Coordinates of C-alpha atoms in Angstrom, one line a residue:
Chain A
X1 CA -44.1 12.2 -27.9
X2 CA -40.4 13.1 -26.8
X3 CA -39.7 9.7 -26.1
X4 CA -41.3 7.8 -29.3
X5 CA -38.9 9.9 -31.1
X6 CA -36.2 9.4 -28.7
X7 CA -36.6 5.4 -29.2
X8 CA -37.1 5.7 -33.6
X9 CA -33.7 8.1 -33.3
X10 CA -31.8 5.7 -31.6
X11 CA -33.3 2.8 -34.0
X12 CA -31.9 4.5 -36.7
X13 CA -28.9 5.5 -35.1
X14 CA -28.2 1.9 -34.5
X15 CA -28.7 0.8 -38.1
X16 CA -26.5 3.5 -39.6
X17 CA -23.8 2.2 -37.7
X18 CA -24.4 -1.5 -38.4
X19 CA -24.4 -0.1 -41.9
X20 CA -21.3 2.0 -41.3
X21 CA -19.5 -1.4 -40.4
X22 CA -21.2 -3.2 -42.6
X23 CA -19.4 -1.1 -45.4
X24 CA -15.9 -2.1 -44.5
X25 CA -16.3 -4.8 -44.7
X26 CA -18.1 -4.5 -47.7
X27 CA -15.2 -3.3 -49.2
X28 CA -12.9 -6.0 -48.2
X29 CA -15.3 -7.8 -50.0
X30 CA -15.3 -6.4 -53.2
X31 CA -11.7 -5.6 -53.2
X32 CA -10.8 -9.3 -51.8
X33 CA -7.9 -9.5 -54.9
X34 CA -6.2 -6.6 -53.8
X35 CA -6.1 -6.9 -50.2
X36 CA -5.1 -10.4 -49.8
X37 CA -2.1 -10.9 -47.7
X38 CA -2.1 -14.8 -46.5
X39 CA 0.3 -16.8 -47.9
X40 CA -0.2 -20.7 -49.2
X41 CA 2.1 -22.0 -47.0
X42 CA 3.2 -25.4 -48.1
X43 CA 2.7 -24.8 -52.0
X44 CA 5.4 -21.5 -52.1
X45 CA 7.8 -23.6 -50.6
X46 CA 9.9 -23.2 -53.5
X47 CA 9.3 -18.9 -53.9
X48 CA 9.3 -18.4 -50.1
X49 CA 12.4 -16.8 -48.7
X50 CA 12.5 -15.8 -45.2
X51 CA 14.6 -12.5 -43.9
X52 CA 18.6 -13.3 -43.9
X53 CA 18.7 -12.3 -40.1
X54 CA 15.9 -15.1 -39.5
X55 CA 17.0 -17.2 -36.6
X56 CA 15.9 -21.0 -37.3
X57 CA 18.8 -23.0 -36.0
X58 CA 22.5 -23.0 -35.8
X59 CA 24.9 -24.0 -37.7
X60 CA 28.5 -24.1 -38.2
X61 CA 30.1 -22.7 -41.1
X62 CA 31.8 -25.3 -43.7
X63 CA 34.2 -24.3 -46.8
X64 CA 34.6 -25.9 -49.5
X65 CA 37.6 -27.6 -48.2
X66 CA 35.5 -29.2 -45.3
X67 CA 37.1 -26.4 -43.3
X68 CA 35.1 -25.1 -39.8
X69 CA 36.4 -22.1 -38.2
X70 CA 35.6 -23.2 -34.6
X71 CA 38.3 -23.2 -32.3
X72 CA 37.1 -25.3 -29.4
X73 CA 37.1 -22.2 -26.9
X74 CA 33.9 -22.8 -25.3
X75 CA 32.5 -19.4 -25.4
X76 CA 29.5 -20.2 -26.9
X77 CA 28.6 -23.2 -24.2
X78 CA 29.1 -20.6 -21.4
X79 CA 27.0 -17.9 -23.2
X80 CA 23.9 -20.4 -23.9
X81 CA 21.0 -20.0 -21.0
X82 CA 19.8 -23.4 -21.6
X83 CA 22.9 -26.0 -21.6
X84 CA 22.2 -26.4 -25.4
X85 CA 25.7 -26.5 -26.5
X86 CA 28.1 -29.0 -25.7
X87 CA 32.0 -28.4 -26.9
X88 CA 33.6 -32.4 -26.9
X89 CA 37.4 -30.9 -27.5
X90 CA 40.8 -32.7 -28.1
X91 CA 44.3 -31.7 -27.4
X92 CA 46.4 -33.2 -31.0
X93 CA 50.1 -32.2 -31.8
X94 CA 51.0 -29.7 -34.5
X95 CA 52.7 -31.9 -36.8
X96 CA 54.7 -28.6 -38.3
X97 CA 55.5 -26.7 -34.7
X98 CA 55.3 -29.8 -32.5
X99 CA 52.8 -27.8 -30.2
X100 CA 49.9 -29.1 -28.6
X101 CA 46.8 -27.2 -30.1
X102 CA 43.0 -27.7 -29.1
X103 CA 40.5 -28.9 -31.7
X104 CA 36.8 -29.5 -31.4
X105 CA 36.1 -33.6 -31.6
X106 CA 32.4 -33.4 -31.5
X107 CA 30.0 -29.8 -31.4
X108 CA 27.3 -31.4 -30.1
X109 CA 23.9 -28.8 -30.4
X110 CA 20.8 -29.5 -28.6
X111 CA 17.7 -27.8 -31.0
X112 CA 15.1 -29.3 -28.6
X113 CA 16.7 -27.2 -25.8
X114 CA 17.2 -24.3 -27.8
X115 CA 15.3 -20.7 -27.4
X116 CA 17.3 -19.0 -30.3
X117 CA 18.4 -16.0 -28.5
X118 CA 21.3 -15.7 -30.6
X119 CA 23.7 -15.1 -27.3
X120 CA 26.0 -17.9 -29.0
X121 CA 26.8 -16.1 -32.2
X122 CA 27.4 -12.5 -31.1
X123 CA 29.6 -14.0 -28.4
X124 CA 31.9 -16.8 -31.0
X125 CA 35.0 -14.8 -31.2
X126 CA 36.0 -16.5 -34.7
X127 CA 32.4 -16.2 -36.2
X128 CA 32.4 -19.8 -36.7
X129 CA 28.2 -20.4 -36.0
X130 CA 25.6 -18.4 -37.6
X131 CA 21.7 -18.9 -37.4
X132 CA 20.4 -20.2 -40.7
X133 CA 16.9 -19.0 -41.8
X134 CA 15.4 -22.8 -42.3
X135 CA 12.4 -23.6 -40.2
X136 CA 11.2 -26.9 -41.3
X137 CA 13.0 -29.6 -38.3
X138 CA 10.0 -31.0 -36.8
X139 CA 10.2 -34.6 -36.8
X140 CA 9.3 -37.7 -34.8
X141 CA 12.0 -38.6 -32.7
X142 CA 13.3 -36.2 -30.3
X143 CA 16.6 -37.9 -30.7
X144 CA 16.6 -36.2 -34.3
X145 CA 16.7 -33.1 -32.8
X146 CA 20.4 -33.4 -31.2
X147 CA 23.0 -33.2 -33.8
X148 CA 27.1 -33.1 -34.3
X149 CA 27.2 -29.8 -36.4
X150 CA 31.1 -30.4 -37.3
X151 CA 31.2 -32.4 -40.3
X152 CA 33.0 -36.0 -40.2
X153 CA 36.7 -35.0 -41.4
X154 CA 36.3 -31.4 -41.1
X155 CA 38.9 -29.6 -39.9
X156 CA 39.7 -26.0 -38.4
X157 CA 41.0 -23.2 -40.7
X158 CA 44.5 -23.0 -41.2
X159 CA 44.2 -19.0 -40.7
X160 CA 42.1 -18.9 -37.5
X161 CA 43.5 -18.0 -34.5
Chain B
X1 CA -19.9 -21.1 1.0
X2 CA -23.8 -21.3 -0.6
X3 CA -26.2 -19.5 1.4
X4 CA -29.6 -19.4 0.4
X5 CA -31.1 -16.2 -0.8
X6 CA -34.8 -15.5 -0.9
X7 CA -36.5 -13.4 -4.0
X8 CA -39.7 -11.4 -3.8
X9 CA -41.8 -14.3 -5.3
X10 CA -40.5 -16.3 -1.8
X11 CA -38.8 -18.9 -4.6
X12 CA -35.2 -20.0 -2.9
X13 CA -32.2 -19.7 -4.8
X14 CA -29.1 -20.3 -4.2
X15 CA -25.4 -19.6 -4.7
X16 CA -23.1 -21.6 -6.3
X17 CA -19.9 -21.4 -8.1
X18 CA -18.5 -21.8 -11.6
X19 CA -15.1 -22.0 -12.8
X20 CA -14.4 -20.1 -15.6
X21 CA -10.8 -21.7 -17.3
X22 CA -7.8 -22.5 -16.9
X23 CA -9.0 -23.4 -20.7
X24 CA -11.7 -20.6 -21.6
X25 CA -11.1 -18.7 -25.0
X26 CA -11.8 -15.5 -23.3
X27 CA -9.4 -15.5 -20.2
X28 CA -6.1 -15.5 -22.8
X29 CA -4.5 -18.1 -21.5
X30 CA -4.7 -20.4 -18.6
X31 CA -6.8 -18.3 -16.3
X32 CA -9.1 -19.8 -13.7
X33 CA -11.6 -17.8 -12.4
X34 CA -13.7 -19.1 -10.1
X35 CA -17.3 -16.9 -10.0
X36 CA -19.4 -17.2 -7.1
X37 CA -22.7 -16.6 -9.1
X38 CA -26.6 -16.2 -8.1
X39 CA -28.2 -16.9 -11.5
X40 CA -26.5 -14.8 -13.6
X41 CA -25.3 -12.5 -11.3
X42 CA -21.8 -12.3 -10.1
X43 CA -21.3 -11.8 -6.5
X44 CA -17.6 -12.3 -6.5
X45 CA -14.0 -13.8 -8.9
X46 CA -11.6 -15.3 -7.1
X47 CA -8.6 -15.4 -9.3
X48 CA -6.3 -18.7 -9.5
X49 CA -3.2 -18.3 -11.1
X50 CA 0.0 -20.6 -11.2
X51 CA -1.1 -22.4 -14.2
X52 CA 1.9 -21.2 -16.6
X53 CA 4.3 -20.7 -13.8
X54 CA 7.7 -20.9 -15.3
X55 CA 9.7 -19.7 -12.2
X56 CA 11.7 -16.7 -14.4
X57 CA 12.6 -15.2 -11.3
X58 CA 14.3 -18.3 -10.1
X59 CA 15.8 -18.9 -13.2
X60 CA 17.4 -15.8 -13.2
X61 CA 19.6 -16.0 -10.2
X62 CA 21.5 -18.5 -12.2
X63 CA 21.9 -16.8 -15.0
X64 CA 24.6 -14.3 -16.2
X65 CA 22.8 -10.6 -16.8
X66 CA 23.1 -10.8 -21.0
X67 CA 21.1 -14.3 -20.5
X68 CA 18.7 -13.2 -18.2
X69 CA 17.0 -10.7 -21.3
X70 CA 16.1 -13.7 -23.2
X71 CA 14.1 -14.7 -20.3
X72 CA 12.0 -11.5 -20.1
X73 CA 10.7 -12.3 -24.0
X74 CA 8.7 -14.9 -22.3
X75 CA 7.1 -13.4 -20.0
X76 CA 4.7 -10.6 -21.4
X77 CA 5.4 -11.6 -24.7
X78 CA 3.4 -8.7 -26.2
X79 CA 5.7 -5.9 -25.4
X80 CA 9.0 -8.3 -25.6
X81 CA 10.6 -4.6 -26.5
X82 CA 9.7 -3.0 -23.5
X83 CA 10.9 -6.0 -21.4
X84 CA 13.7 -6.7 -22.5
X85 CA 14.6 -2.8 -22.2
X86 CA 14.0 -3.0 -18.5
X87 CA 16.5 -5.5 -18.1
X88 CA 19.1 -3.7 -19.9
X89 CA 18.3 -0.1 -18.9
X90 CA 19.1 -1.5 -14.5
X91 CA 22.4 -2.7 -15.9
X92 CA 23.1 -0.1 -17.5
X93 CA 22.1 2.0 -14.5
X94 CA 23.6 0.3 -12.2
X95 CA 27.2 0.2 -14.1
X96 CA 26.9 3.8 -14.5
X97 CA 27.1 3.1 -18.6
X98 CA 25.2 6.1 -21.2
X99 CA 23.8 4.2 -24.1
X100 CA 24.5 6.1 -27.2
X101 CA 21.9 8.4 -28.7
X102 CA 21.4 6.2 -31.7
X103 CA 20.8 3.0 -29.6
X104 CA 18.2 5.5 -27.3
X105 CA 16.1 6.1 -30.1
X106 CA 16.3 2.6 -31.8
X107 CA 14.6 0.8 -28.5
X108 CA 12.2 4.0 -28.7
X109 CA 10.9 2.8 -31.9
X110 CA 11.1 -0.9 -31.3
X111 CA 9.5 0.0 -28.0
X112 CA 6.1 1.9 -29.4
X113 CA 6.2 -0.6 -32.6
X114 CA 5.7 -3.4 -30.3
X115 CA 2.7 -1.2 -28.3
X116 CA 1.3 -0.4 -31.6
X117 CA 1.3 -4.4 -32.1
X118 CA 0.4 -5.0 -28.9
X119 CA -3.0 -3.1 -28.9
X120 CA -3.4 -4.4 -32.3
X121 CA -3.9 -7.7 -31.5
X122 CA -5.7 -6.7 -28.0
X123 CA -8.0 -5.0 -30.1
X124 CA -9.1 -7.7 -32.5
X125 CA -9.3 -9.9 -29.4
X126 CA -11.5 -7.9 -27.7
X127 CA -13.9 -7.6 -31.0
X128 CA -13.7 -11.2 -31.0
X129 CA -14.4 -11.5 -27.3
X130 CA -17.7 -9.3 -27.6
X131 CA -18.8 -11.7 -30.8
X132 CA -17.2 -9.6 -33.7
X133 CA -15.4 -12.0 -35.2
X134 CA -14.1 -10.3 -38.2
X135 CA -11.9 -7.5 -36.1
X136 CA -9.0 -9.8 -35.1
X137 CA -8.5 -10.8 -38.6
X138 CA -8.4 -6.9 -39.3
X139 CA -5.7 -6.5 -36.5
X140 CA -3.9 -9.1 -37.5
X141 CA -3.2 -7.8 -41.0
X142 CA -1.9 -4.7 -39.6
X143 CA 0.1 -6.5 -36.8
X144 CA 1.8 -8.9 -39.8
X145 CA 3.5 -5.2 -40.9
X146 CA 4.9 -5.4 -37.9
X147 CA 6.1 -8.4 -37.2
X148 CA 7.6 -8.4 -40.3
X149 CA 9.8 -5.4 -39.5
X150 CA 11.0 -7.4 -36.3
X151 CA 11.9 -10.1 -38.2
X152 CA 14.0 -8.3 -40.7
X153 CA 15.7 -6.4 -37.8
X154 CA 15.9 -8.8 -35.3
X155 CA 15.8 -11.8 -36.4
X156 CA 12.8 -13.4 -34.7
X157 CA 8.8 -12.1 -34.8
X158 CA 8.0 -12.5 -30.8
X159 CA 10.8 -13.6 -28.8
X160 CA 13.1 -10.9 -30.3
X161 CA 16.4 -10.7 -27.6
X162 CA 16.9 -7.2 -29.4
X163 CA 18.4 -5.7 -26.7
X164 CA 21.5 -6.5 -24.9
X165 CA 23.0 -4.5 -21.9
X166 CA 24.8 -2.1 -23.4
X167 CA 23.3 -1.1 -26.6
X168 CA 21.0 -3.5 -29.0
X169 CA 22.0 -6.8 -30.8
X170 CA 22.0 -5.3 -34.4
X171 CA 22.2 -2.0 -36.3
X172 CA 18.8 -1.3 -38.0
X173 CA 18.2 -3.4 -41.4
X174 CA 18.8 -1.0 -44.4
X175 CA 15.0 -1.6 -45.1
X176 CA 13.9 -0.5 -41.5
X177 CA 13.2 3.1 -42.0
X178 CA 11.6 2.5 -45.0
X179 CA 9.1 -0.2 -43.7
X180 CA 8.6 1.5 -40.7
X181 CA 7.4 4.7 -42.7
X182 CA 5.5 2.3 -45.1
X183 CA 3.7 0.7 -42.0
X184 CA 2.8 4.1 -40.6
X185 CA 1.1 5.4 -43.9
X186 CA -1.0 2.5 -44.3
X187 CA -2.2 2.2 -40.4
X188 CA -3.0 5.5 -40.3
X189 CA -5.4 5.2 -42.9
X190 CA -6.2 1.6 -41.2
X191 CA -6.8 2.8 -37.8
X192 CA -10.3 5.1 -38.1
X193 CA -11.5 1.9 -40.1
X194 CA -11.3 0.3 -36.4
X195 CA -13.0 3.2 -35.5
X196 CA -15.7 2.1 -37.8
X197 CA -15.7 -1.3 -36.9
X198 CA -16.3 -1.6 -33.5
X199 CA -16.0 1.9 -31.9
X200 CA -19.7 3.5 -32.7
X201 CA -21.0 -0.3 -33.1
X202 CA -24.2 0.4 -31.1
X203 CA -23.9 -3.4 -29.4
X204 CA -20.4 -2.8 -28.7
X205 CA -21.2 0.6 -27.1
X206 CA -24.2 -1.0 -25.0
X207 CA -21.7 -3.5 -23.6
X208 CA -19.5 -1.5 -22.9
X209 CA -20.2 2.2 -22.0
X210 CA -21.0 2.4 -18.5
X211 CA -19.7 -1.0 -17.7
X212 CA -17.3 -2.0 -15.2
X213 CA -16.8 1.1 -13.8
X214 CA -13.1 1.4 -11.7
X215 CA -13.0 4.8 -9.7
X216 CA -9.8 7.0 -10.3
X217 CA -8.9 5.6 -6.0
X218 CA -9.6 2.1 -6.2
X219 CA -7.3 2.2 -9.4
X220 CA -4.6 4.0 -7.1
X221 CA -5.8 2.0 -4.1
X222 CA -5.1 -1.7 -6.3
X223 CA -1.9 -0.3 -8.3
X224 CA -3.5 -0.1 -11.7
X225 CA -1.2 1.2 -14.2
X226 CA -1.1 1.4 -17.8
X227 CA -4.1 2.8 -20.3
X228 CA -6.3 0.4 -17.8
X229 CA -5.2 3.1 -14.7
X230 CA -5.4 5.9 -17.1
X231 CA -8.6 5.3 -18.6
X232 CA -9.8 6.0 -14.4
X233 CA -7.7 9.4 -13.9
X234 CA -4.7 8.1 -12.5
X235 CA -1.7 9.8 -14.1
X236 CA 0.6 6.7 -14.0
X237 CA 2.6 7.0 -17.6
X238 CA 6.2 6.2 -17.0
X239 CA 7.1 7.5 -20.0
X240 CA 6.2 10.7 -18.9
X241 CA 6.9 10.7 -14.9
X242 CA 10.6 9.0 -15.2
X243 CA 11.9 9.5 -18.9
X244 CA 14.1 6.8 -20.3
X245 CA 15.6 6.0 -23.3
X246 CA 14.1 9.0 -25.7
X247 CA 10.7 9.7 -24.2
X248 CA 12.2 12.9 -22.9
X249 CA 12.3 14.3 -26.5
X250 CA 10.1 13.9 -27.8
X251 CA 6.4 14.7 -27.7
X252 CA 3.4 13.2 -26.7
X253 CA -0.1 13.4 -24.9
X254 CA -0.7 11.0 -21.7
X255 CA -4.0 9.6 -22.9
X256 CA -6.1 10.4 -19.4
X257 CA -10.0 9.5 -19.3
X258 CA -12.0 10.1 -16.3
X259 CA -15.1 8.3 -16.2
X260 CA -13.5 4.4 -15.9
X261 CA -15.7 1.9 -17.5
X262 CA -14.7 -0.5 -20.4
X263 CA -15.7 2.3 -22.9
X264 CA -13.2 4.5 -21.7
X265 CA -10.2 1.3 -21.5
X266 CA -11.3 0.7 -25.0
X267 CA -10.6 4.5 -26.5
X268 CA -8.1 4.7 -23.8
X269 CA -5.8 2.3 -26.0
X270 CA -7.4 3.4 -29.3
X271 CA -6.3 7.0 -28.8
X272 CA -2.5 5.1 -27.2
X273 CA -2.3 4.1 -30.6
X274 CA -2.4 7.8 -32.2
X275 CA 0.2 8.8 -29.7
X276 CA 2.4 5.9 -30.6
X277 CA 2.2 7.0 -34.2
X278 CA 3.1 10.3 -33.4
X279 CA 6.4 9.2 -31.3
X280 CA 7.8 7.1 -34.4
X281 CA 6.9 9.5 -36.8
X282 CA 9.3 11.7 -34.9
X283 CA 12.3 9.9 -34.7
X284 CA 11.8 7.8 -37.5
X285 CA 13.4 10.3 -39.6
X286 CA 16.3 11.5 -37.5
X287 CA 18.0 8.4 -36.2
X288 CA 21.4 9.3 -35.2
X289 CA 24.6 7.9 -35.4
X290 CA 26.4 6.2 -32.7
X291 CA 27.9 3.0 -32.0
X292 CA 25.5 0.0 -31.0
X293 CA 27.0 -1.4 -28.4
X294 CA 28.8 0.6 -25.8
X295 CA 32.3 -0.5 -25.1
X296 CA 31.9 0.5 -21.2
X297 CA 29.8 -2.5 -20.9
X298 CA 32.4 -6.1 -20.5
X299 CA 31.8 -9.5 -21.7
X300 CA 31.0 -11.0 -18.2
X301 CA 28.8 -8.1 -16.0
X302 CA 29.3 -7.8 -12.5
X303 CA 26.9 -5.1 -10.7
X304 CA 28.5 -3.8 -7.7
X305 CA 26.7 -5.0 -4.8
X306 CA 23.2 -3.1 -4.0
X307 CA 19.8 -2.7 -4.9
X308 CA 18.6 -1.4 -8.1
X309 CA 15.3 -0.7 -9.6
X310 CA 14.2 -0.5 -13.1
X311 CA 10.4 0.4 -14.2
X312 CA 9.2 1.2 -17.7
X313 CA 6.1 1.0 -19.4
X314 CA 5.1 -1.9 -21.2
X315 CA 1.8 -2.2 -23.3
X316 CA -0.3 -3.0 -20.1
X317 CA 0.8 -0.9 -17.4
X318 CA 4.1 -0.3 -15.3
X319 CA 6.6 -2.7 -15.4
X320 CA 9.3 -2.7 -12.8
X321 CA 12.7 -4.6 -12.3
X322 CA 13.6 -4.7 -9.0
X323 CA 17.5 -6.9 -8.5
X324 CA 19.7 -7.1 -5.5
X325 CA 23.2 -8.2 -5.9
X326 CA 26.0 -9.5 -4.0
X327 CA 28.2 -8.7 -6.8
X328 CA 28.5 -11.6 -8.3
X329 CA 27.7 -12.6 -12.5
X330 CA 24.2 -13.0 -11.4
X331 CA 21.7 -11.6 -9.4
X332 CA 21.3 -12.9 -5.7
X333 CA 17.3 -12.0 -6.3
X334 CA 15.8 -11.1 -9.2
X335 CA 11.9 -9.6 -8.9
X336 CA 9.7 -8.6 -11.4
X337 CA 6.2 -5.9 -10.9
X338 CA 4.5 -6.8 -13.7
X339 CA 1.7 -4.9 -14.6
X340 CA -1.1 -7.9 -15.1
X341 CA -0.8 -9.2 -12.0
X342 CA -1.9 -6.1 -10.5
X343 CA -4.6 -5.5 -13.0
X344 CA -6.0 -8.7 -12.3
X345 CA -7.0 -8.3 -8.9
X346 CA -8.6 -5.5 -9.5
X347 CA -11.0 -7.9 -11.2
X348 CA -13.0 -8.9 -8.4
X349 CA -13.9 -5.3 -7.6
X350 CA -14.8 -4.3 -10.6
X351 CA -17.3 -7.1 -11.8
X352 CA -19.3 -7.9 -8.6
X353 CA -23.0 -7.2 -9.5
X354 CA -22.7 -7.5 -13.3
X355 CA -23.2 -10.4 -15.5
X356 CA -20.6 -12.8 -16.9
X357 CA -20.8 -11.3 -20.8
X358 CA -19.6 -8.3 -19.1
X359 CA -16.6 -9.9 -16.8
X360 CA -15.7 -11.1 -20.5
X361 CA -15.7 -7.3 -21.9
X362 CA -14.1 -6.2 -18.7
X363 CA -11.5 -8.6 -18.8
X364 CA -10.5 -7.7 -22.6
X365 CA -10.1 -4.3 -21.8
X366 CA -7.8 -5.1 -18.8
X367 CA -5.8 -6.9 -21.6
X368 CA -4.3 -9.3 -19.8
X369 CA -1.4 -11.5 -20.5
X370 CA -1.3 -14.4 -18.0
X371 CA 2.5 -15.5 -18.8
X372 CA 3.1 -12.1 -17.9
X373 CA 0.7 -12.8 -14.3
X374 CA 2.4 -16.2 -13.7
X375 CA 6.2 -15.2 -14.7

């Protein structure tokens, strides 16, 4: 007798917690509108903003005046982990003070190599590089991937040091 | 290896083996297990790892100390807070630098944020392991909270690099308090709903209460640490035996069990979660202020020459930093005790005379992380 009603208790037990489940996710159901949270990626291109720390890829800052900030000092190339920086520098002569004065030729950045730790901005001593929050660089040549970030004719800032 | 075994109905069977990965949805990663099985029966799991070797430890002997943290992201990339952590907390150590009270409590939170994540996405795996499918999208709604908090703050969702010898990257986003305190309100109504789910689900509760049973020695006896240890007896929270950072004030419960089987794993982490909760909520409110990086600690590190040792605990058990330098910019050898590696032998043990649907609930609740196994 015991155990007939042993084995009907724990059939019901059973179904009242199948049910029990059952009813979350019964309510996700009828509350779908509320609750969504997914996102449709490629169609909110245009709305979606991601957070302003967002590490994507680097960049170097540009004025208006094609101006960089970089000084050629290197101290990015020795804080990246992964070789992913390389600093192509020149030595030209101040035309005003007739010194010789380092300027960056090529700042050649390697995104396929790059883990975005962000060791390169925290350690520029000019804040010259800063991560930009765009994603969207896949593409079909891994070639694509290595790019000059000075622009052709830019120059450094006449008031960094 | 194949012996031949004779049953009661004098019908010969035999032993053989099957190998379970390195591509198996239920090993996390590139596992391979190789079961020596008669039928259905598991007589024993021999473990092969190496297949997401990355050589970390290698690495780091040529890297400086600030770029060896970047390194650690990668390797237990669920608790990339705690890891990184470790790093900095044996520099700091072994400088002799004291972190500022404000940068103590800011890696508390990250920390218990990323072991709230953590065994939010362990959680909906191991629904989906045991065949509910629905749980992980559950956990990953939750986990998205987070995440989105570590992207504000830190600029990246997994591989973080938050910390920094010496203090952390960043000061706190204005919004962080405010999404951290959001987050909290709606998982604590979130997290009996898990209870709902899957915790009094009478097939989860057959599969896994009384299960895989790991005795409170054998989990002493095989170094078992984390809520997988303490789910067996063994008192092994190093939050609570060696305080860092702010664990010493504030104040929680060592989740201990003593019965050991996947049941007991599974609430182990569920009540973890309550705890975690409970250590944000405290200093959420009461961040102090201090500077975020400490001055003491120089551009280019140099640890006097020694032997240092770091453990904290990550979202699966102790992690521990062992380095020995020469004084030089990097370490002469870097080694890392992670917690999976040790959790995973104690596989074999565990499973031999069960069935392979429950090696597949007992490897869930070991919630392991093979990156973390391989390094």
């Amino acid at each position: 007798m015991n155990a007939i009603r042993t084995y009907f208790r724990d059939i019901f037990h059973a179904i009242k917690t199948l049910l029990t489940g059952m009813r979350v996710t019964g309510y996700y159901f009828s509350h779908a509108r509320k609750e969504i949270i997914t996102q449709q990626y490629p169609e909110n291109r245009d709305t979606l903003k991601m957070f302003d720390r967002f590490r994507g890829i680097v960049t170097l800052e540009h004025d208006e005046n094609n101006e960089h900030a970089c000084t050629g000092c290197s101290a990015c190339e020795i804080a990246c982990p992964n070789g992913t920086i390389e600093i192509v520098s020149d030595r030209v002569e101040d035309p005003e003070t007739g010194k010789k004065k380092k300027i960056i030729d090529k700042f050649i950045y390697h995104y396929s190599m790059c883990t975005l730790c962000n060791l390169c901005i925290i350690s520029c001593p000019t804040d010259a590089i800063k991560m930009d929050p765009s994603f969207e660089y896949s593409t079909f040549d891994r070639k694509d991937l290595t790019m000059i970030l000075n622009k052709p004719g830019s120059q450094i800032r006449k008031d960094v040091k | 290896m194949t012996e031949e075994v004779e049953t009661k109905d004098a019908i010969k069977t035999q032993e053989y083996f099957v190998n379970m990965g390195p591509q198996h949805p239920s090993t996390h990663g590139v596992l391979r297990l190789m079961l020596e099985l008669d039928g259905e029966i598991i007589k024993r799991v021999i473990p092969h790892i190496g297949y997401i070797h990355r050589s970390i430890e290698k690495m780091s002997e040529k890297d400086s100390y600030r770029q060896i943290v970047h390194l650690t992201d990668r390797m237990d990339y669920l608790s990339n807070h705690m890891n990184n952590e470790a790093v900095c907390l044996l520099v700091e150590n072994a400088l002799e630098v004291e972190v500022s009270d404000r940068v103590k409590v800011i890696r508390t939170i990250m920390s218990e944020l990323t072991r709230l994540s953590s065994h939010q996405l362990w959680w909906g795996v191991m629904g989906m392991d045991l065949g509910a499918l629905t749980t992980f999208l559950y956990a990953f709604r939750d986990r998205e909270m987070i995440n989105d908090i570590f992207e504000e703050t830190c600029g990246a969702r997994l591989t973080v690099n938050y910390n920094v010898p010496g203090g952390v990257m960043f000061d706190i986003h204005p919004n962080f308090q405010k999404r951290v305190k959001d987050f909290i309100k709606h998982f604590k109504t979130k997290l009996p709903e898990y209870d709902r789910l899957l915790s009094d689900n009478v097939i989860f509760r057959q599969r896994t209460e009384g299960v895989g049973i790991l005795s409170k020695e054998d989990a002493i006896s095989y170094g078992v640490t984390g809520p997988t240890g303490r789910a067996s007896g063994f008192s092994n929270d190093t939050r609570k035996h060696k305080p860092y950072s702010a664990y010493d004030r504030v104040e929680f419960k060592e989740i201990l069990m003593d019965k050991g089987d996947t049941f007991s794993r599974y609430k182990s982490r569920i009540l973890e979660m309550w705890e975690s909760i409970s250590i944000i909520e405290q200093l959420i409110d009461n961040i102090p202020e201090g500077e975020i990086q400490s001055p003491a600690v120089k551009q280019v590190i140099k640890l006097p020459a020694g032997e240092y040792y770091q453990s904290v605990e990550t979202a699966r058990g102790e992690l521990g930093v062992y380095v020995v330098s020469d004084g030089q910019k990097s370490p002469y050898r870097l080694k890392f005790r992670s917690p999976g590696f040790s959790n995973l032998f104690v596989l074999d043990h565990m499973v031999r005379g069960y069935k392979i649907a429950d090696l597949v609930a007992m490897m869930s609740t070991i919630d392991l992380v093979i990156p973390d196994i391989d390094r």
